[in-house]
PDB file of C-alpha atoms in Angstrom:
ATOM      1  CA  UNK A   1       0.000   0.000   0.000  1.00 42.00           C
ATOM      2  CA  UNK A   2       1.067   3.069  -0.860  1.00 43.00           C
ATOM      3  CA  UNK A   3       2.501   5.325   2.166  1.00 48.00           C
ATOM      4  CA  UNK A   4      -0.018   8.637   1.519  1.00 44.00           C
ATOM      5  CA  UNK A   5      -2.495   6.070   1.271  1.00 43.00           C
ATOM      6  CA  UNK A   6      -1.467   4.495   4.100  1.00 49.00           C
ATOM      7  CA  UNK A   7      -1.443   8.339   6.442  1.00 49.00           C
ATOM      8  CA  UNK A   8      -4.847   8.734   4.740  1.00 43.00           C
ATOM      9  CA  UNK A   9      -6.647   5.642   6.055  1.00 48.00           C
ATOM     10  CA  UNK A  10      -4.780   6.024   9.452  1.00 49.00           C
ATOM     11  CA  UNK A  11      -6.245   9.709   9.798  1.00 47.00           C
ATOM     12  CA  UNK A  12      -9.650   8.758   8.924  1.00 44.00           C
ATOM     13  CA  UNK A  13     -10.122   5.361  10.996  1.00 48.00           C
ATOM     14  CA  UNK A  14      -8.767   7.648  13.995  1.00 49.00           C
ATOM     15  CA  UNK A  15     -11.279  10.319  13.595  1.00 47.00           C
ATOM     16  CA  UNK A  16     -14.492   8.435  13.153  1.00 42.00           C
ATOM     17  CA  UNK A  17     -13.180   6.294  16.037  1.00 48.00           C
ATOM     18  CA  UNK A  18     -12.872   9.484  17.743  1.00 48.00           C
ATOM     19  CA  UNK A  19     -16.206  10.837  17.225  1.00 50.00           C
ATOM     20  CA  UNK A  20     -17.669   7.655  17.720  1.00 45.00           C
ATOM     21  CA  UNK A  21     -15.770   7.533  21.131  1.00 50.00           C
ATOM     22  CA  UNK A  22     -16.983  11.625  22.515  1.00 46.00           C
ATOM     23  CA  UNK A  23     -20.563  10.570  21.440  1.00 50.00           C
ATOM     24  CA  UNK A  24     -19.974   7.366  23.803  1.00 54.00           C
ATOM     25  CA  UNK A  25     -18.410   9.656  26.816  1.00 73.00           C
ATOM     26  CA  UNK A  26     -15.251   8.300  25.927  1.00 82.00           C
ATOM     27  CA  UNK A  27     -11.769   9.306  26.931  1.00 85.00           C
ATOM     28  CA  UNK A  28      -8.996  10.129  24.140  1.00 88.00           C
ATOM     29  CA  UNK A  29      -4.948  10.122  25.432  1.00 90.00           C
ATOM     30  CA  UNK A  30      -1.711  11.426  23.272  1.00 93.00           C
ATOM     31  CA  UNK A  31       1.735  10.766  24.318  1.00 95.00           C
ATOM     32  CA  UNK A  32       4.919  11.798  23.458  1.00 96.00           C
ATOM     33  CA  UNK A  33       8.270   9.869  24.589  1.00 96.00           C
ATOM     34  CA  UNK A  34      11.990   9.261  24.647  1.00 97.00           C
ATOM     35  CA  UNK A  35      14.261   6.513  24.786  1.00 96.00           C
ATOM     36  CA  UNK A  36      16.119   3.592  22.959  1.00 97.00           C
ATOM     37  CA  UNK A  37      15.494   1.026  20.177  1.00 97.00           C
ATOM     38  CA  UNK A  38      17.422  -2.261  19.494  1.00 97.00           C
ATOM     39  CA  UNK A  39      17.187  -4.197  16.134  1.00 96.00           C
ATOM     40  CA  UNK A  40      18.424  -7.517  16.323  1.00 95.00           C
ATOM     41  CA  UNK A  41      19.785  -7.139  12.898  1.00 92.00           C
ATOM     42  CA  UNK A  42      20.424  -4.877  10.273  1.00 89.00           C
ATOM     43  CA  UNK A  43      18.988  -6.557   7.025  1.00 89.00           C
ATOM     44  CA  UNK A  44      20.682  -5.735   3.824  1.00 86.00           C
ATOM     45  CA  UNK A  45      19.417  -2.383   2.266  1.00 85.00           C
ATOM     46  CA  UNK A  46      19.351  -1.935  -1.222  1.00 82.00           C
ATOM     47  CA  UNK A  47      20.723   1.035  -2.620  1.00 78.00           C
ATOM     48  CA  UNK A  48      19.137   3.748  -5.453  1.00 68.00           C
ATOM     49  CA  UNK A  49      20.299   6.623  -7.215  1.00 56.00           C
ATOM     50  CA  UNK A  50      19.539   9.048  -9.779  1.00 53.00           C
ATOM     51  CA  UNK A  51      22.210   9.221 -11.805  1.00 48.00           C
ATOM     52  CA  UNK A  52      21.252   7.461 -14.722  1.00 50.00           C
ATOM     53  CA  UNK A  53      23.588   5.141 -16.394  1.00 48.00           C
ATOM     54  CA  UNK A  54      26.826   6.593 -14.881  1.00 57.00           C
ATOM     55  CA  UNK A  55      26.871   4.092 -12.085  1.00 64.00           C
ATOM     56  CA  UNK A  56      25.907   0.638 -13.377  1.00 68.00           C
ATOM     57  CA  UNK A  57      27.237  -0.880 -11.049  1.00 63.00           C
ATOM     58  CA  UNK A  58      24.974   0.219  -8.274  1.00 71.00           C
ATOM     59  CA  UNK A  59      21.941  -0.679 -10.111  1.00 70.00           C
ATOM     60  CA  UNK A  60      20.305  -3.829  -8.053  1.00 69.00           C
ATOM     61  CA  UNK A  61      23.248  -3.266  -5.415  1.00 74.00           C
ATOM     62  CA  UNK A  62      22.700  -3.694  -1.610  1.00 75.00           C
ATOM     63  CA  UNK A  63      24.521  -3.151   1.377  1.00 79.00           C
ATOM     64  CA  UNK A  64      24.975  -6.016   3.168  1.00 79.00           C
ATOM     65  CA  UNK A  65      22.803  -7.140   6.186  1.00 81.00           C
ATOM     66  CA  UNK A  66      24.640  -6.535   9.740  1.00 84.00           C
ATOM     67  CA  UNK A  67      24.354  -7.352  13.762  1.00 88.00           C
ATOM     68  CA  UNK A  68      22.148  -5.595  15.980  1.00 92.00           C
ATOM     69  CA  UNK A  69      22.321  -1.853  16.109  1.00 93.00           C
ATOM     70  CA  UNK A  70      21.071   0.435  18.910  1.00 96.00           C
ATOM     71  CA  UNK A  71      18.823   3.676  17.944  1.00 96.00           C
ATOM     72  CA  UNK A  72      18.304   6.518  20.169  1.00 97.00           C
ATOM     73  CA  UNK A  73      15.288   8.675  19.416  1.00 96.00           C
ATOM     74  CA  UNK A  74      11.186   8.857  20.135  1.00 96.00           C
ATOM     75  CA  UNK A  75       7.620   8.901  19.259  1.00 96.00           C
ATOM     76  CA  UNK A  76       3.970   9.706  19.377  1.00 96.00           C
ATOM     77  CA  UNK A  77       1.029   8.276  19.953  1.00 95.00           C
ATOM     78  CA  UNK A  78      -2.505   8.522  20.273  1.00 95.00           C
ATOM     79  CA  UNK A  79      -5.075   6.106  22.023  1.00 94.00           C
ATOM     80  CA  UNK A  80      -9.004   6.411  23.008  1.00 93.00           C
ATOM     81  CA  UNK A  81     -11.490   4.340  24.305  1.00 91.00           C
ATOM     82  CA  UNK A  82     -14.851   4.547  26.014  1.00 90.00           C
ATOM     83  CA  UNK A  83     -15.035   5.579  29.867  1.00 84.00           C
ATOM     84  CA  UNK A  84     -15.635   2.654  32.246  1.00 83.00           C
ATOM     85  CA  UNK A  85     -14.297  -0.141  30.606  1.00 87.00           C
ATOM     86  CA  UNK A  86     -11.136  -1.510  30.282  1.00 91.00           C
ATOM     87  CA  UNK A  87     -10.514  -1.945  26.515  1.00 93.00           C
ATOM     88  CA  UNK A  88      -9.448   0.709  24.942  1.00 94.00           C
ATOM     89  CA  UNK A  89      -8.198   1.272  20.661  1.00 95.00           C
ATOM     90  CA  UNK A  90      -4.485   2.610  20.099  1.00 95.00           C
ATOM     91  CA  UNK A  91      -5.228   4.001  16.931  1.00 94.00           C
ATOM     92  CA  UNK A  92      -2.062   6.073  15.216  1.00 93.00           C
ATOM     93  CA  UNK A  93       1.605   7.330  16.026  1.00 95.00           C
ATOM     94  CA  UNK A  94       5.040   6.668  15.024  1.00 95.00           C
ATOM     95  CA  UNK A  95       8.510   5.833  16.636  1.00 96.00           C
ATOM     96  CA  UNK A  96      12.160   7.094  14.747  1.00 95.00           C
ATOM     97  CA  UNK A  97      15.260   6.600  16.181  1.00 96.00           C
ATOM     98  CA  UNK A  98      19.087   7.340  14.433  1.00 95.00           C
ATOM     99  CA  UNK A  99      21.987   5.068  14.894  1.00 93.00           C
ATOM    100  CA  UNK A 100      25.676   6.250  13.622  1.00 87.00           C
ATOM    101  CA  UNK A 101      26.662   3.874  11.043  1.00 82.00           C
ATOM    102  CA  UNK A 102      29.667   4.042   8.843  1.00 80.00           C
ATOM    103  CA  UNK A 103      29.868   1.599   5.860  1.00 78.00           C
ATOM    104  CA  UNK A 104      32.417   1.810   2.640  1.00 78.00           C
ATOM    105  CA  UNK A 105      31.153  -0.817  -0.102  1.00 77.00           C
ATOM    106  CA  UNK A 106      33.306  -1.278  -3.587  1.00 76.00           C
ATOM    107  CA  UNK A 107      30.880  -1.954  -6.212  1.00 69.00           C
ATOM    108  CA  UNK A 108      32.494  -2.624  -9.695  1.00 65.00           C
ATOM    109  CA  UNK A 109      33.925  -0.401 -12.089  1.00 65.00           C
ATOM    110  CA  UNK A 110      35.946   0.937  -9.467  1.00 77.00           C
ATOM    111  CA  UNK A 111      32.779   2.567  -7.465  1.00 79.00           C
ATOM    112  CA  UNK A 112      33.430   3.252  -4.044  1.00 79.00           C
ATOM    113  CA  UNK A 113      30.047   3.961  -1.815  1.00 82.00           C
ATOM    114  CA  UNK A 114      30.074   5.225   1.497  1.00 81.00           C
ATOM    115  CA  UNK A 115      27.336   5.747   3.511  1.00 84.00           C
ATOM    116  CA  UNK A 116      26.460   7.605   7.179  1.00 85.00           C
ATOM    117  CA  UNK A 117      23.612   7.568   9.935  1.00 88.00           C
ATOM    118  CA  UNK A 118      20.874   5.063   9.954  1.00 92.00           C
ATOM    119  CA  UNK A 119      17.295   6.090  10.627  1.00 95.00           C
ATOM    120  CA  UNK A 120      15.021   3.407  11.761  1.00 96.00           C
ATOM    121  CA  UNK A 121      11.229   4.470  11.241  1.00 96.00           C
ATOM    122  CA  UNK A 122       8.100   2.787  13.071  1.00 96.00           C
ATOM    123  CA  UNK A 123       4.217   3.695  11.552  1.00 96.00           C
ATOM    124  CA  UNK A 124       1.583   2.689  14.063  1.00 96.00           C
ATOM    125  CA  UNK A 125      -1.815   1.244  12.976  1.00 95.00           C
ATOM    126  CA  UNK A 126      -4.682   0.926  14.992  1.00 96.00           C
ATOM    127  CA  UNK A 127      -4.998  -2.174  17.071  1.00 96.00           C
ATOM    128  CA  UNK A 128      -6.477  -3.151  20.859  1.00 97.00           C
ATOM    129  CA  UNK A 129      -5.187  -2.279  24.169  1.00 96.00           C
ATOM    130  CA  UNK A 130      -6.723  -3.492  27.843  1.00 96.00           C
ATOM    131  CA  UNK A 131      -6.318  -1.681  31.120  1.00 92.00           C
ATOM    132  CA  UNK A 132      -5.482  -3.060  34.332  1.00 92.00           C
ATOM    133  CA  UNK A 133      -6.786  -0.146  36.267  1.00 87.00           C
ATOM    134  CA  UNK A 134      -5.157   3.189  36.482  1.00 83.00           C
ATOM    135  CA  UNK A 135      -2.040   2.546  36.421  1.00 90.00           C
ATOM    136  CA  UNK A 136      -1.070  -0.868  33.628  1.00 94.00           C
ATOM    137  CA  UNK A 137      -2.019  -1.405  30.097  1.00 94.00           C
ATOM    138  CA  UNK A 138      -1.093  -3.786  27.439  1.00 97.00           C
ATOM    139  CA  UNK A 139      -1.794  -3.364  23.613  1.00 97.00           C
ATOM    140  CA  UNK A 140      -1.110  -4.987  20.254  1.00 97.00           C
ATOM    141  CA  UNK A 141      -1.289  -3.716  17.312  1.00 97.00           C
ATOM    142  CA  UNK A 142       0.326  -4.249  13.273  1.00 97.00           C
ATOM    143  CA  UNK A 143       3.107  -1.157  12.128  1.00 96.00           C
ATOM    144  CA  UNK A 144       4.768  -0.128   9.302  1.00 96.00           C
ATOM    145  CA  UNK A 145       8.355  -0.710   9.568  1.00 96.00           C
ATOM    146  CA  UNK A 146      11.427   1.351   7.849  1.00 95.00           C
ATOM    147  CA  UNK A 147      15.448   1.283   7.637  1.00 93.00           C
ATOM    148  CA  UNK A 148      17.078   4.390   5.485  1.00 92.00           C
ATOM    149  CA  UNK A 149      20.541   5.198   5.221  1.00 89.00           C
ATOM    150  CA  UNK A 150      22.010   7.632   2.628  1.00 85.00           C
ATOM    151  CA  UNK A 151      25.759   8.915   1.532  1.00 82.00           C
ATOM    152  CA  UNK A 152      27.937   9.395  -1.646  1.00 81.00           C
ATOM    153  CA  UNK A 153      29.222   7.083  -4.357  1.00 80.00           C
ATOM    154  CA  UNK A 154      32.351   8.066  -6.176  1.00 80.00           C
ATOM    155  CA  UNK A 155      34.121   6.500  -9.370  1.00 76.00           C
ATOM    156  CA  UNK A 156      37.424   9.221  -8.494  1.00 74.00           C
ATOM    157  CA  UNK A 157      35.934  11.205 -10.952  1.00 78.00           C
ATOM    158  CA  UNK A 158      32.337  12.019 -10.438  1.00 78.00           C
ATOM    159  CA  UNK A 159      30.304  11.678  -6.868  1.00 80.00           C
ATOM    160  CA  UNK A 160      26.719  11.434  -6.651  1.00 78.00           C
ATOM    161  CA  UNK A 161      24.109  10.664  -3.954  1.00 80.00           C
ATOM    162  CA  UNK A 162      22.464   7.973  -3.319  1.00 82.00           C
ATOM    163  CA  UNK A 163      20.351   5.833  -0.485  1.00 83.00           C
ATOM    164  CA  UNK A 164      19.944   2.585   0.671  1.00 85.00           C
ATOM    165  CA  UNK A 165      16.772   1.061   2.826  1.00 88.00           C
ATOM    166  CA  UNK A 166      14.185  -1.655   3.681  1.00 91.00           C
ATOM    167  CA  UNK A 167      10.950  -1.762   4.889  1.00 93.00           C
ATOM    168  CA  UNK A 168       8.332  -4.450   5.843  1.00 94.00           C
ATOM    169  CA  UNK A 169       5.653  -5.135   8.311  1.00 96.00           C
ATOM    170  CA  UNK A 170       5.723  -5.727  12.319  1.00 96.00           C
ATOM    171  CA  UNK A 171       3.721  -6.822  14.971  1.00 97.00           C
ATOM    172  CA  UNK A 172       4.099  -4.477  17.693  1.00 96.00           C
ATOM    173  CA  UNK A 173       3.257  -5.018  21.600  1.00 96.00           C
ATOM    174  CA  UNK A 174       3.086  -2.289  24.601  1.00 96.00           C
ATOM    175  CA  UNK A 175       3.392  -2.335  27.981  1.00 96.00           C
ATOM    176  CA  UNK A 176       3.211   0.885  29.969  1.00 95.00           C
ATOM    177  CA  UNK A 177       2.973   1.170  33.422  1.00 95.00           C
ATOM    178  CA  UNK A 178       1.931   4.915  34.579  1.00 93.00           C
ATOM    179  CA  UNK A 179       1.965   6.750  37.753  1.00 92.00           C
ATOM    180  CA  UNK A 180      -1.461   8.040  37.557  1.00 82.00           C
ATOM    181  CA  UNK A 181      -5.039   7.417  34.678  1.00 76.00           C
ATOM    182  CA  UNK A 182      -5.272  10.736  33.162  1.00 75.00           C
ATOM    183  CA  UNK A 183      -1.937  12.805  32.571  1.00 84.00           C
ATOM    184  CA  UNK A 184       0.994  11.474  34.036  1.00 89.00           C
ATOM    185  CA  UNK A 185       4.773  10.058  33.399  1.00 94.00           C
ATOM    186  CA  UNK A 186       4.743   6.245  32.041  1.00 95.00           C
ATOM    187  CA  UNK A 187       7.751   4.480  31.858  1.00 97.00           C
ATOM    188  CA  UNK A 188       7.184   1.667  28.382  1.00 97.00           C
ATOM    189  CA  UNK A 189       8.411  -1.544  26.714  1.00 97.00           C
ATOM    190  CA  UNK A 190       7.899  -2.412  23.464  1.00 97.00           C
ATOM    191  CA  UNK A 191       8.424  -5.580  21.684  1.00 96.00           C
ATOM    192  CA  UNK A 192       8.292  -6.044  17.872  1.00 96.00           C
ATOM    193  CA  UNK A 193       8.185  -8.956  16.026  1.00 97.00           C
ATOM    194  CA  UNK A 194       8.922  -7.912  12.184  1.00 95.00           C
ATOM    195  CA  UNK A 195       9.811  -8.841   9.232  1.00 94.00           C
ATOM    196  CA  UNK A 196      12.081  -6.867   6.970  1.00 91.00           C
ATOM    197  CA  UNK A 197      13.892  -9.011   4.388  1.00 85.00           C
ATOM    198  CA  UNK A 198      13.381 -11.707   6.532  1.00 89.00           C
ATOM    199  CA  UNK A 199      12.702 -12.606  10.033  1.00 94.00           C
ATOM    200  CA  UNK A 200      13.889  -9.548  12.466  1.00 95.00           C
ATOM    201  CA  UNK A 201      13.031  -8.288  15.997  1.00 96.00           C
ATOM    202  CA  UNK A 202      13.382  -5.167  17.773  1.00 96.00           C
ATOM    203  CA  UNK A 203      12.691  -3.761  21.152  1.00 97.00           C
ATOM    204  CA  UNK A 204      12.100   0.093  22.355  1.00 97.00           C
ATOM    205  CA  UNK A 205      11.843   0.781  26.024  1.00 97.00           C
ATOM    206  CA  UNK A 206      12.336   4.577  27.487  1.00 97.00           C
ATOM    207  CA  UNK A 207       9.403   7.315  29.235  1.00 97.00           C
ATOM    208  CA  UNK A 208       6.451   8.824  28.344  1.00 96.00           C
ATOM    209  CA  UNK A 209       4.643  11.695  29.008  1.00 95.00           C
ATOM    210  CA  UNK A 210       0.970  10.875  28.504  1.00 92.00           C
ATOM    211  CA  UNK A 211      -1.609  13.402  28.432  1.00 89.00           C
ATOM    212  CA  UNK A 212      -5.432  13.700  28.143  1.00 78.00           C
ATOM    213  CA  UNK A 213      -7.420  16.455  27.667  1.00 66.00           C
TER     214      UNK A 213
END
């Protein structure tokens, strides 16, 4: 699916849901938050560029799949449900984090690429949460999952830009544990089960600042 399409059914599933829910008497949270991501493994990114036939040798060129990387960074989100019960619907927000990374790849024809900083990219759908009173709450829902890198490539005579990423689709869990129902400071944990050419896991942990109007 296309990403605008994508932000476009995201925006309007969370605004009928959130009309439905102020009809209901319902309650509506956003949260922002800080902390650290870790990605079992870098897959292999494959690398583009715009400058047409100069640089054959990049064309269907990737950079090879790594260990685990650490991100530091944060994200958003937004969650609602109806007052008095326990389930409630996460229903958008996103999670980026940026990892140094240095690689230098020879590609033929004498091409030398070498890339810098790694931006790792999570797109929340909706999904289902539960509440163990004020203070717990568990949730699962499917994301939209992203590595991008970008740098130079260089034949000694000409350099040009180009990128390298990967995306693919995750099944994301949360567990936040908060000090108080309404807003408050929540410290999270969030494991991801993805795939991203090929089997891949990641974790994000950190505090949040959850707030509701």
């Amino acid at each position: 699916m296309h990403a605008l399409t994508r932000s476009l059914f995201i925006v309007a599933f969370a605004l009928v849901s959130d009309n439905a829910l102020a009809r209901g008497n319902g309650w509506f949270q956003f949260s922002v938050d800080g902390g650290a991501t870790w990605v079992a493994q870098t897959p292999a990114l494959d690398l583009g560029t715009d400058s047409g036939t100069t640089f054959n040798a990049l064309r269907g060129a990737s950079v090879p799949a790594g260990g685990a990387t650490w991100f530091g960074g944060g994200g958003i989100d937004v969650r609602a449900g109806p007052k008095g019960e326990s389930w409630f619907i996460p229903l958008f927000g996103f999670r980026f984090g940026i990892s140094d990374f240095h690689a230098s790849i020879a590609n033929g024809d004498n091409v030398t690429t070498t890339l810098d900083t790694l931006i790792y990219t999570e797109m929340f759908l909706p999904g289902l949460g539960w509440r163990f009173g004020d203070h717990v709450s568990l949730a699962l829902r499917p994301a939209y999952v992203r590595l991008d890198t970008s740098g130079t490539a260089t034949d000694g005579h000409i350099t040009t830009s180009v990128d390298a990423g990967s995306d693919g689709f995750a099944l994301l869990g949360d567990v936040q544990a908060c000090l108080g129902p309404h807003t408050t400071a929540c410290a999270f944990v969030e494991p991801n089960v993805m795939w991203m050419a090929g089997p891949n896991f990641a974790l994000s942990f950190g505090l949040r600042f959850a707030l509701a109007p």
